[in-house]
Amino acid sequence: MSGKLIFVYNANSGKLHAYLDMVHKILSPKTYACNLCDITYGIFKEREEWKIFRQSSSREMEFLHIDEFQKQYASKFGHKFTFPIILVENKGALEVFVSTEELNRLKSPEELINLLEERN
């Protein structure tokens, strides 16, 4: 299945939210609500192995926070997605590429990369 992958983090955009997320990751990592954030970003910056994969991939990718996704896609897609999620845009429709449940089971950037490569 080829098409743009849309990664939607279970977090809102903006510097304040980023700061609050960083503090949450430090103080209570087990209760942090976005495993996709955790896998692709450490506390302060993007994880190197994820960054290398993302930059070298030929697949078009878009990264959005919940508020950005809802603003950009809510009018077209009335779906009730759970977050985090990876969607694929296929012929004007959005389909689940990696579900919230699958993302929440992953433990590392390597596991996410392997999953994406298997499904490519």
mmCIF file of N, CA and C in Angstrom:
data_model
loop_
_atom_site.group_PDB
_atom_site.id
_atom_site.type_symbol
_atom_site.label_atom_id
_atom_site.label_comp_id
_atom_site.label_asym_id
_atom_site.label_seq_id
_atom_site.Cartn_x
_atom_site.Cartn_y
_atom_site.Cartn_z
ATOM 1 N N MET A 1 0.856 -1.175 0.000
ATOM 2 C CA MET A 1 0.000 0.000 0.000
ATOM 3 C C MET A 1 0.900 1.235 0.000
ATOM 4 N N SER A 2 0.842 1.981 -1.070
ATOM 5 C CA SER A 2 1.640 3.202 -1.084
ATOM 6 C C SER A 2 0.706 4.387 -0.902
ATOM 7 N N GLY A 3 1.201 5.408 -0.374
ATOM 8 C CA GLY A 3 0.432 6.598 -0.052
ATOM 9 C C GLY A 3 1.120 7.276 1.104
ATOM 10 N N LYS A 4 0.772 8.502 1.304
ATOM 11 C CA LYS A 4 1.396 9.258 2.388
ATOM 12 C C LYS A 4 1.017 8.675 3.734
ATOM 13 N N LEU A 5 2.032 8.510 4.597
ATOM 14 C CA LEU A 5 1.773 8.082 5.974
ATOM 15 C C LEU A 5 1.567 9.319 6.832
ATOM 16 N N ILE A 6 0.531 9.283 7.654
ATOM 17 C CA ILE A 6 0.222 10.396 8.548
ATOM 18 C C ILE A 6 0.352 9.886 9.979
ATOM 19 N N PHE A 7 1.349 10.411 10.671
ATOM 20 C CA PHE A 7 1.609 10.047 12.058
ATOM 21 C C PHE A 7 0.903 11.070 12.934
ATOM 22 N N VAL A 8 0.020 10.612 13.803
ATOM 23 C CA VAL A 8 -0.702 11.541 14.677
ATOM 24 C C VAL A 8 -0.341 11.213 16.128
ATOM 25 N N TYR A 9 0.350 12.163 16.741
ATOM 26 C CA TYR A 9 0.768 12.013 18.138
ATOM 27 C C TYR A 9 -0.410 12.264 19.076
ATOM 28 N N ASN A 10 -0.418 11.600 20.197
ATOM 29 C CA ASN A 10 -1.453 11.804 21.217
ATOM 30 C C ASN A 10 -1.031 12.961 22.124
ATOM 31 N N ALA A 11 -0.885 14.120 21.511
ATOM 32 C CA ALA A 11 -0.453 15.332 22.215
ATOM 33 C C ALA A 11 -0.891 16.524 21.378
ATOM 34 N N ASN A 12 -0.962 17.674 22.008
ATOM 35 C CA ASN A 12 -1.291 18.897 21.286
ATOM 36 C C ASN A 12 -0.021 19.634 20.911
ATOM 37 N N SER A 13 -0.120 20.482 19.909
ATOM 38 C CA SER A 13 1.039 21.226 19.424
ATOM 39 C C SER A 13 1.311 22.446 20.301
ATOM 40 N N GLY A 14 2.467 23.042 20.101
ATOM 41 C CA GLY A 14 2.819 24.272 20.800
ATOM 42 C C GLY A 14 3.905 24.060 21.828
ATOM 43 N N LYS A 15 4.610 25.145 22.131
ATOM 44 C CA LYS A 15 5.736 25.078 23.061
ATOM 45 C C LYS A 15 5.321 24.714 24.478
ATOM 46 N N LEU A 16 4.197 25.237 24.936
ATOM 47 C CA LEU A 16 3.743 24.927 26.285
ATOM 48 C C LEU A 16 3.455 23.435 26.411
ATOM 49 N N HIS A 17 2.745 22.870 25.420
ATOM 50 C CA HIS A 17 2.431 21.445 25.454
ATOM 51 C C HIS A 17 3.703 20.608 25.373
ATOM 52 N N ALA A 18 4.660 21.032 24.564
ATOM 53 C CA ALA A 18 5.935 20.306 24.455
ATOM 54 C C ALA A 18 6.652 20.305 25.798
ATOM 55 N N TYR A 19 6.647 21.438 26.477
ATOM 56 C CA TYR A 19 7.291 21.532 27.787
ATOM 57 C C TYR A 19 6.588 20.624 28.801
ATOM 58 N N LEU A 20 5.253 20.670 28.824
ATOM 59 C CA LEU A 20 4.488 19.832 29.751
ATOM 60 C C LEU A 20 4.721 18.343 29.467
ATOM 61 N N ASP A 21 4.792 17.987 28.174
ATOM 62 C CA ASP A 21 5.077 16.596 27.810
ATOM 63 C C ASP A 21 6.461 16.179 28.291
ATOM 64 N N MET A 22 7.437 17.053 28.137
ATOM 65 C CA MET A 22 8.796 16.758 28.571
ATOM 66 C C MET A 22 8.821 16.505 30.084
ATOM 67 N N VAL A 23 8.158 17.364 30.838
ATOM 68 C CA VAL A 23 8.108 17.209 32.295
ATOM 69 C C VAL A 23 7.408 15.897 32.664
ATOM 70 N N HIS A 24 6.310 15.587 31.968
ATOM 71 C CA HIS A 24 5.583 14.345 32.232
ATOM 72 C C HIS A 24 6.475 13.130 31.981
ATOM 73 N N LYS A 25 7.235 13.149 30.866
ATOM 74 C CA LYS A 25 8.132 12.036 30.549
ATOM 75 C C LYS A 25 9.175 11.830 31.645
ATOM 76 N N ILE A 26 9.641 12.914 32.237
ATOM 77 C CA ILE A 26 10.662 12.833 33.282
ATOM 78 C C ILE A 26 10.058 12.345 34.596
ATOM 79 N N LEU A 27 8.946 12.958 35.005
ATOM 80 C CA LEU A 27 8.376 12.680 36.325
ATOM 81 C C LEU A 27 7.551 11.398 36.394
ATOM 82 N N SER A 28 6.869 11.075 35.315
ATOM 83 C CA SER A 28 5.982 9.910 35.359
ATOM 84 C C SER A 28 5.943 9.208 33.998
ATOM 85 N N PRO A 29 7.062 8.630 33.580
ATOM 86 C CA PRO A 29 7.123 8.048 32.234
ATOM 87 C C PRO A 29 6.124 6.918 31.996
ATOM 88 N N LYS A 30 5.771 6.175 33.018
ATOM 89 C CA LYS A 30 4.837 5.049 32.838
ATOM 90 C C LYS A 30 3.417 5.510 32.525
ATOM 91 N N THR A 31 3.080 6.748 32.866
ATOM 92 C CA THR A 31 1.718 7.240 32.613
ATOM 93 C C THR A 31 1.661 8.193 31.416
ATOM 94 N N TYR A 32 2.773 8.331 30.705
ATOM 95 C CA TYR A 32 2.784 9.215 29.535
ATOM 96 C C TYR A 32 1.889 8.619 28.454
ATOM 97 N N ALA A 33 1.000 9.426 27.876
ATOM 98 C CA ALA A 33 -0.080 8.920 27.020
ATOM 99 C C ALA A 33 0.260 8.751 25.544
ATOM 100 N N CYS A 34 1.486 9.035 25.141
ATOM 101 C CA CYS A 34 1.800 8.921 23.717
ATOM 102 C C CYS A 34 3.036 8.060 23.500
ATOM 103 N N ASN A 35 2.810 6.782 23.239
ATOM 104 C CA ASN A 35 3.928 5.887 22.994
ATOM 105 C C ASN A 35 4.643 6.231 21.692
ATOM 106 N N LEU A 36 3.933 6.753 20.698
ATOM 107 C CA LEU A 36 4.578 7.176 19.454
ATOM 108 C C LEU A 36 5.572 8.299 19.733
ATOM 109 N N CYS A 37 5.187 9.244 20.582
ATOM 110 C CA CYS A 37 6.108 10.314 20.989
ATOM 111 C C CYS A 37 7.329 9.718 21.680
ATOM 112 N N ASP A 38 7.082 8.805 22.567
ATOM 113 C CA ASP A 38 8.139 8.193 23.362
ATOM 114 C C ASP A 38 9.121 7.411 22.494
ATOM 115 N N ILE A 39 8.605 6.709 21.496
ATOM 116 C CA ILE A 39 9.446 5.897 20.621
ATOM 117 C C ILE A 39 10.281 6.770 19.681
ATOM 118 N N THR A 40 9.687 7.830 19.152
ATOM 119 C CA THR A 40 10.387 8.637 18.146
ATOM 120 C C THR A 40 11.187 9.791 18.739
ATOM 121 N N TYR A 41 10.845 10.189 19.966
ATOM 122 C CA TYR A 41 11.544 11.301 20.621
ATOM 123 C C TYR A 41 11.957 10.891 22.023
ATOM 124 N N GLY A 42 13.152 11.276 22.390
ATOM 125 C CA GLY A 42 13.563 11.125 23.775
ATOM 126 C C GLY A 42 12.973 12.286 24.558
ATOM 127 N N ILE A 43 13.581 12.606 25.658
ATOM 128 C CA ILE A 43 13.063 13.710 26.466
ATOM 129 C C ILE A 43 13.297 15.049 25.777
ATOM 130 N N PHE A 44 14.459 15.217 25.152
ATOM 131 C CA PHE A 44 14.815 16.521 24.606
ATOM 132 C C PHE A 44 14.870 16.607 23.087
ATOM 133 N N LYS A 45 15.063 15.478 22.400
ATOM 134 C CA LYS A 45 15.207 15.568 20.940
ATOM 135 C C LYS A 45 14.800 14.257 20.273
ATOM 136 N N GLU A 46 14.695 14.330 18.950
ATOM 137 C CA GLU A 46 14.329 13.170 18.149
ATOM 138 C C GLU A 46 15.394 12.079 18.286
ATOM 139 N N ARG A 47 14.946 10.835 18.410
ATOM 140 C CA ARG A 47 15.885 9.717 18.538
ATOM 141 C C ARG A 47 16.640 9.532 17.221
ATOM 142 N N GLU A 48 17.935 9.345 17.322
ATOM 143 C CA GLU A 48 18.817 9.320 16.150
ATOM 144 C C GLU A 48 18.434 8.233 15.143
ATOM 145 N N GLU A 49 18.162 7.012 15.614
ATOM 146 C CA GLU A 49 17.832 5.933 14.676
ATOM 147 C C GLU A 49 16.521 6.216 13.934
ATOM 148 N N TRP A 50 15.563 6.856 14.608
ATOM 149 C CA TRP A 50 14.302 7.234 13.966
ATOM 150 C C TRP A 50 14.551 8.343 12.946
ATOM 151 N N LYS A 51 15.337 9.322 13.329
ATOM 152 C CA LYS A 51 15.642 10.449 12.440
ATOM 153 C C LYS A 51 16.302 9.963 11.150
ATOM 154 N N ILE A 52 17.258 9.050 11.268
ATOM 155 C CA ILE A 52 17.947 8.502 10.096
ATOM 156 C C ILE A 52 16.950 7.775 9.196
ATOM 157 N N PHE A 53 16.091 6.946 9.788
ATOM 158 C CA PHE A 53 15.080 6.232 9.002
ATOM 159 C C PHE A 53 14.148 7.211 8.300
ATOM 160 N N ARG A 54 13.635 8.163 9.044
ATOM 161 C CA ARG A 54 12.681 9.137 8.498
ATOM 162 C C ARG A 54 13.287 9.910 7.337
ATOM 163 N N GLN A 55 14.533 10.339 7.494
ATOM 164 C CA GLN A 55 15.178 11.146 6.459
ATOM 165 C C GLN A 55 15.558 10.321 5.224
ATOM 166 N N SER A 56 15.794 9.030 5.414
ATOM 167 C CA SER A 56 16.219 8.203 4.282
ATOM 168 C C SER A 56 15.061 7.493 3.588
ATOM 169 N N SER A 57 13.882 7.543 4.167
ATOM 170 C CA SER A 57 12.728 6.852 3.593
ATOM 171 C C SER A 57 12.243 7.547 2.329
ATOM 172 N N SER A 58 11.840 6.736 1.351
ATOM 173 C CA SER A 58 11.269 7.313 0.130
ATOM 174 C C SER A 58 9.773 7.563 0.289
ATOM 175 N N ARG A 59 9.202 7.087 1.383
ATOM 176 C CA ARG A 59 7.771 7.239 1.652
ATOM 177 C C ARG A 59 7.474 8.645 2.146
ATOM 178 N N GLU A 60 6.459 9.280 1.595
ATOM 179 C CA GLU A 60 6.054 10.601 2.082
ATOM 180 C C GLU A 60 5.430 10.433 3.466
ATOM 181 N N MET A 61 5.847 11.290 4.401
ATOM 182 C CA MET A 61 5.349 11.217 5.771
ATOM 183 C C MET A 61 4.944 12.605 6.245
ATOM 184 N N GLU A 62 3.873 12.643 7.028
ATOM 185 C CA GLU A 62 3.407 13.875 7.640
ATOM 186 C C GLU A 62 3.235 13.602 9.130
ATOM 187 N N PHE A 63 3.677 14.542 9.956
ATOM 188 C CA PHE A 63 3.623 14.370 11.403
ATOM 189 C C PHE A 63 2.751 15.464 11.995
ATOM 190 N N LEU A 64 1.706 15.045 12.714
ATOM 191 C CA LEU A 64 0.746 15.990 13.264
ATOM 192 C C LEU A 64 0.454 15.673 14.726
ATOM 193 N N HIS A 65 0.104 16.700 15.461
ATOM 194 C CA HIS A 65 -0.436 16.529 16.806
ATOM 195 C C HIS A 65 -1.952 16.440 16.663
ATOM 196 N N ILE A 66 -2.647 16.004 17.714
ATOM 197 C CA ILE A 66 -4.106 15.827 17.639
ATOM 198 C C ILE A 66 -4.804 17.093 17.143
ATOM 199 N N ASP A 67 -4.474 18.248 17.724
ATOM 200 C CA ASP A 67 -5.167 19.483 17.334
ATOM 201 C C ASP A 67 -4.907 19.831 15.868
ATOM 202 N N GLU A 68 -3.706 19.571 15.382
ATOM 203 C CA GLU A 68 -3.382 19.844 13.977
ATOM 204 C C GLU A 68 -4.133 18.885 13.059
ATOM 205 N N PHE A 69 -4.192 17.612 13.438
ATOM 206 C CA PHE A 69 -4.916 16.615 12.652
ATOM 207 C C PHE A 69 -6.394 16.980 12.555
ATOM 208 N N GLN A 70 -6.987 17.312 13.697
ATOM 209 C CA GLN A 70 -8.413 17.640 13.699
ATOM 210 C C GLN A 70 -8.695 18.873 12.854
ATOM 211 N N LYS A 71 -7.827 19.848 12.907
ATOM 212 C CA LYS A 71 -8.017 21.061 12.115
ATOM 213 C C LYS A 71 -7.881 20.763 10.620
ATOM 214 N N GLN A 72 -6.909 19.935 10.271
ATOM 215 C CA GLN A 72 -6.624 19.671 8.863
ATOM 216 C C GLN A 72 -7.562 18.639 8.231
ATOM 217 N N TYR A 73 -8.001 17.649 9.006
ATOM 218 C CA TYR A 73 -8.746 16.535 8.420
ATOM 219 C C TYR A 73 -10.170 16.357 8.941
ATOM 220 N N ALA A 74 -10.546 17.020 10.001
ATOM 221 C CA ALA A 74 -11.861 16.778 10.621
ATOM 222 C C ALA A 74 -13.017 17.024 9.667
ATOM 223 N N SER A 75 -12.913 18.029 8.823
ATOM 224 C CA SER A 75 -14.030 18.327 7.933
ATOM 225 C C SER A 75 -14.210 17.244 6.870
ATOM 226 N N LYS A 76 -13.113 16.600 6.475
ATOM 227 C CA LYS A 76 -13.189 15.568 5.442
ATOM 228 C C LYS A 76 -13.489 14.187 6.014
ATOM 229 N N PHE A 77 -12.983 13.936 7.211
ATOM 230 C CA PHE A 77 -13.077 12.590 7.772
ATOM 231 C C PHE A 77 -13.729 12.642 9.141
ATOM 232 N N GLY A 78 -14.941 12.115 9.224
ATOM 233 C CA GLY A 78 -15.661 12.126 10.487
ATOM 234 C C GLY A 78 -15.310 10.950 11.374
ATOM 235 N N HIS A 79 -14.270 10.197 10.984
ATOM 236 C CA HIS A 79 -13.883 9.014 11.760
ATOM 237 C C HIS A 79 -13.523 9.384 13.183
ATOM 238 N N LYS A 80 -13.769 8.478 14.045
ATOM 239 C CA LYS A 80 -13.349 8.630 15.441
ATOM 240 C C LYS A 80 -12.115 7.764 15.630
ATOM 241 N N PHE A 81 -10.958 8.347 15.387
ATOM 242 C CA PHE A 81 -9.718 7.612 15.572
ATOM 243 C C PHE A 81 -9.262 7.750 17.016
ATOM 244 N N THR A 82 -8.516 6.751 17.486
ATOM 245 C CA THR A 82 -7.839 6.859 18.768
ATOM 246 C C THR A 82 -6.397 7.247 18.478
ATOM 247 N N PHE A 83 -5.739 7.816 19.451
ATOM 248 C CA PHE A 83 -4.382 8.330 19.238
ATOM 249 C C PHE A 83 -3.441 7.796 20.301
ATOM 250 N N PRO A 84 -2.195 7.619 19.973
ATOM 251 C CA PRO A 84 -1.518 7.895 18.707
ATOM 252 C C PRO A 84 -1.938 6.873 17.647
ATOM 253 N N ILE A 85 -1.702 7.228 16.390
ATOM 254 C CA ILE A 85 -2.073 6.358 15.279
ATOM 255 C C ILE A 85 -1.223 6.732 14.067
ATOM 256 N N ILE A 86 -1.053 5.769 13.179
ATOM 257 C CA ILE A 86 -0.432 6.051 11.880
ATOM 258 C C ILE A 86 -1.461 5.686 10.834
ATOM 259 N N LEU A 87 -1.801 6.650 10.017
ATOM 260 C CA LEU A 87 -2.793 6.475 8.958
ATOM 261 C C LEU A 87 -2.085 6.506 7.610
ATOM 262 N N VAL A 88 -2.736 5.959 6.612
ATOM 263 C CA VAL A 88 -2.226 6.072 5.249
ATOM 264 C C VAL A 88 -3.325 6.727 4.416
ATOM 265 N N GLU A 89 -2.908 7.696 3.621
ATOM 266 C CA GLU A 89 -3.841 8.377 2.732
ATOM 267 C C GLU A 89 -3.844 7.603 1.428
ATOM 268 N N ASN A 90 -4.986 7.028 1.096
ATOM 269 C CA ASN A 90 -5.088 6.149 -0.056
ATOM 270 C C ASN A 90 -6.306 6.547 -0.882
ATOM 271 N N LYS A 91 -6.058 7.094 -2.061
ATOM 272 C CA LYS A 91 -7.132 7.517 -2.969
ATOM 273 C C LYS A 91 -8.110 8.460 -2.280
ATOM 274 N N GLY A 92 -7.593 9.413 -1.530
ATOM 275 C CA GLY A 92 -8.417 10.417 -0.883
ATOM 276 C C GLY A 92 -9.057 9.984 0.424
ATOM 277 N N ALA A 93 -8.817 8.752 0.828
ATOM 278 C CA ALA A 93 -9.385 8.256 2.089
ATOM 279 C C ALA A 93 -8.251 7.985 3.073
ATOM 280 N N LEU A 94 -8.579 8.010 4.349
ATOM 281 C CA LEU A 94 -7.612 7.675 5.391
ATOM 282 C C LEU A 94 -7.918 6.288 5.924
ATOM 283 N N GLU A 95 -6.887 5.452 5.970
ATOM 284 C CA GLU A 95 -7.025 4.107 6.501
ATOM 285 C C GLU A 95 -5.999 3.916 7.603
ATOM 286 N N VAL A 96 -6.321 3.075 8.572
ATOM 287 C CA VAL A 96 -5.387 2.791 9.657
ATOM 288 C C VAL A 96 -4.232 1.960 9.090
ATOM 289 N N PHE A 97 -3.014 2.435 9.304
ATOM 290 C CA PHE A 97 -1.803 1.728 8.881
ATOM 291 C C PHE A 97 -1.181 1.010 10.072
ATOM 292 N N VAL A 98 -1.098 1.698 11.215
ATOM 293 C CA VAL A 98 -0.660 1.098 12.472
ATOM 294 C C VAL A 98 -1.610 1.628 13.549
ATOM 295 N N SER A 99 -2.301 0.727 14.202
ATOM 296 C CA SER A 99 -3.313 1.125 15.180
ATOM 297 C C SER A 99 -2.692 1.612 16.490
ATOM 298 N N THR A 100 -3.505 2.258 17.288
ATOM 299 C CA THR A 100 -3.097 2.710 18.619
ATOM 300 C C THR A 100 -2.604 1.529 19.452
ATOM 301 N N GLU A 101 -3.339 0.429 19.401
ATOM 302 C CA GLU A 101 -2.977 -0.751 20.187
ATOM 303 C C GLU A 101 -1.611 -1.284 19.776
ATOM 304 N N GLU A 102 -1.365 -1.342 18.456
ATOM 305 C CA GLU A 102 -0.063 -1.812 17.976
ATOM 306 C C GLU A 102 1.056 -0.870 18.411
ATOM 307 N N LEU A 103 0.826 0.428 18.275
ATOM 308 C CA LEU A 103 1.846 1.407 18.679
ATOM 309 C C LEU A 103 2.153 1.291 20.165
ATOM 310 N N ASN A 104 1.130 1.062 20.964
ATOM 311 C CA ASN A 104 1.325 0.991 22.411
ATOM 312 C C ASN A 104 2.091 -0.248 22.854
ATOM 313 N N ARG A 105 2.177 -1.257 21.983
ATOM 314 C CA ARG A 105 2.942 -2.464 22.307
ATOM 315 C C ARG A 105 4.421 -2.327 21.938
ATOM 316 N N LEU A 106 4.755 -1.362 21.092
ATOM 317 C CA LEU A 106 6.139 -1.195 20.640
ATOM 318 C C LEU A 106 7.002 -0.629 21.759
ATOM 319 N N LYS A 107 8.265 -1.035 21.761
ATOM 320 C CA LYS A 107 9.187 -0.617 22.824
ATOM 321 C C LYS A 107 10.344 0.247 22.331
ATOM 322 N N SER A 108 10.571 0.303 21.014
ATOM 323 C CA SER A 108 11.761 1.005 20.527
ATOM 324 C C SER A 108 11.551 1.543 19.118
ATOM 325 N N PRO A 109 12.401 2.483 18.706
ATOM 326 C CA PRO A 109 12.338 2.966 17.320
ATOM 327 C C PRO A 109 12.562 1.827 16.326
ATOM 328 N N GLU A 110 13.443 0.885 16.675
ATOM 329 C CA GLU A 110 13.726 -0.236 15.767
ATOM 330 C C GLU A 110 12.477 -1.080 15.514
ATOM 331 N N GLU A 111 11.687 -1.305 16.558
ATOM 332 C CA GLU A 111 10.450 -2.074 16.386
ATOM 333 C C GLU A 111 9.478 -1.335 15.469
ATOM 334 N N LEU A 112 9.368 -0.030 15.620
ATOM 335 C CA LEU A 112 8.497 0.764 14.752
ATOM 336 C C LEU A 112 9.008 0.729 13.317
ATOM 337 N N ILE A 113 10.286 0.921 13.137
ATOM 338 C CA ILE A 113 10.884 0.900 11.797
ATOM 339 C C ILE A 113 10.635 -0.462 11.128
ATOM 340 N N ASN A 114 10.864 -1.551 11.864
ATOM 341 C CA ASN A 114 10.634 -2.894 11.306
ATOM 342 C C ASN A 114 9.184 -3.073 10.889
ATOM 343 N N LEU A 115 8.263 -2.622 11.717
ATOM 344 C CA LEU A 115 6.843 -2.736 11.401
ATOM 345 C C LEU A 115 6.498 -1.941 10.136
ATOM 346 N N LEU A 116 6.992 -0.731 10.049
ATOM 347 C CA LEU A 116 6.724 0.091 8.868
ATOM 348 C C LEU A 116 7.307 -0.538 7.608
ATOM 349 N N GLU A 117 8.507 -1.080 7.717
ATOM 350 C CA GLU A 117 9.139 -1.708 6.552
ATOM 351 C C GLU A 117 8.402 -2.971 6.130
ATOM 352 N N GLU A 118 7.892 -3.747 7.090
ATOM 353 C CA GLU A 118 7.115 -4.953 6.771
ATOM 354 C C GLU A 118 5.855 -4.604 5.997
ATOM 355 N N ARG A 119 5.237 -3.495 6.336
ATOM 356 C CA ARG A 119 3.956 -3.119 5.728
ATOM 357 C C ARG A 119 4.115 -2.276 4.470
ATOM 358 N N ASN A 120 5.302 -1.862 4.171
ATOM 359 C CA ASN A 120 5.528 -0.982 3.013
ATOM 360 C C ASN A 120 5.246 -1.646 1.724
#
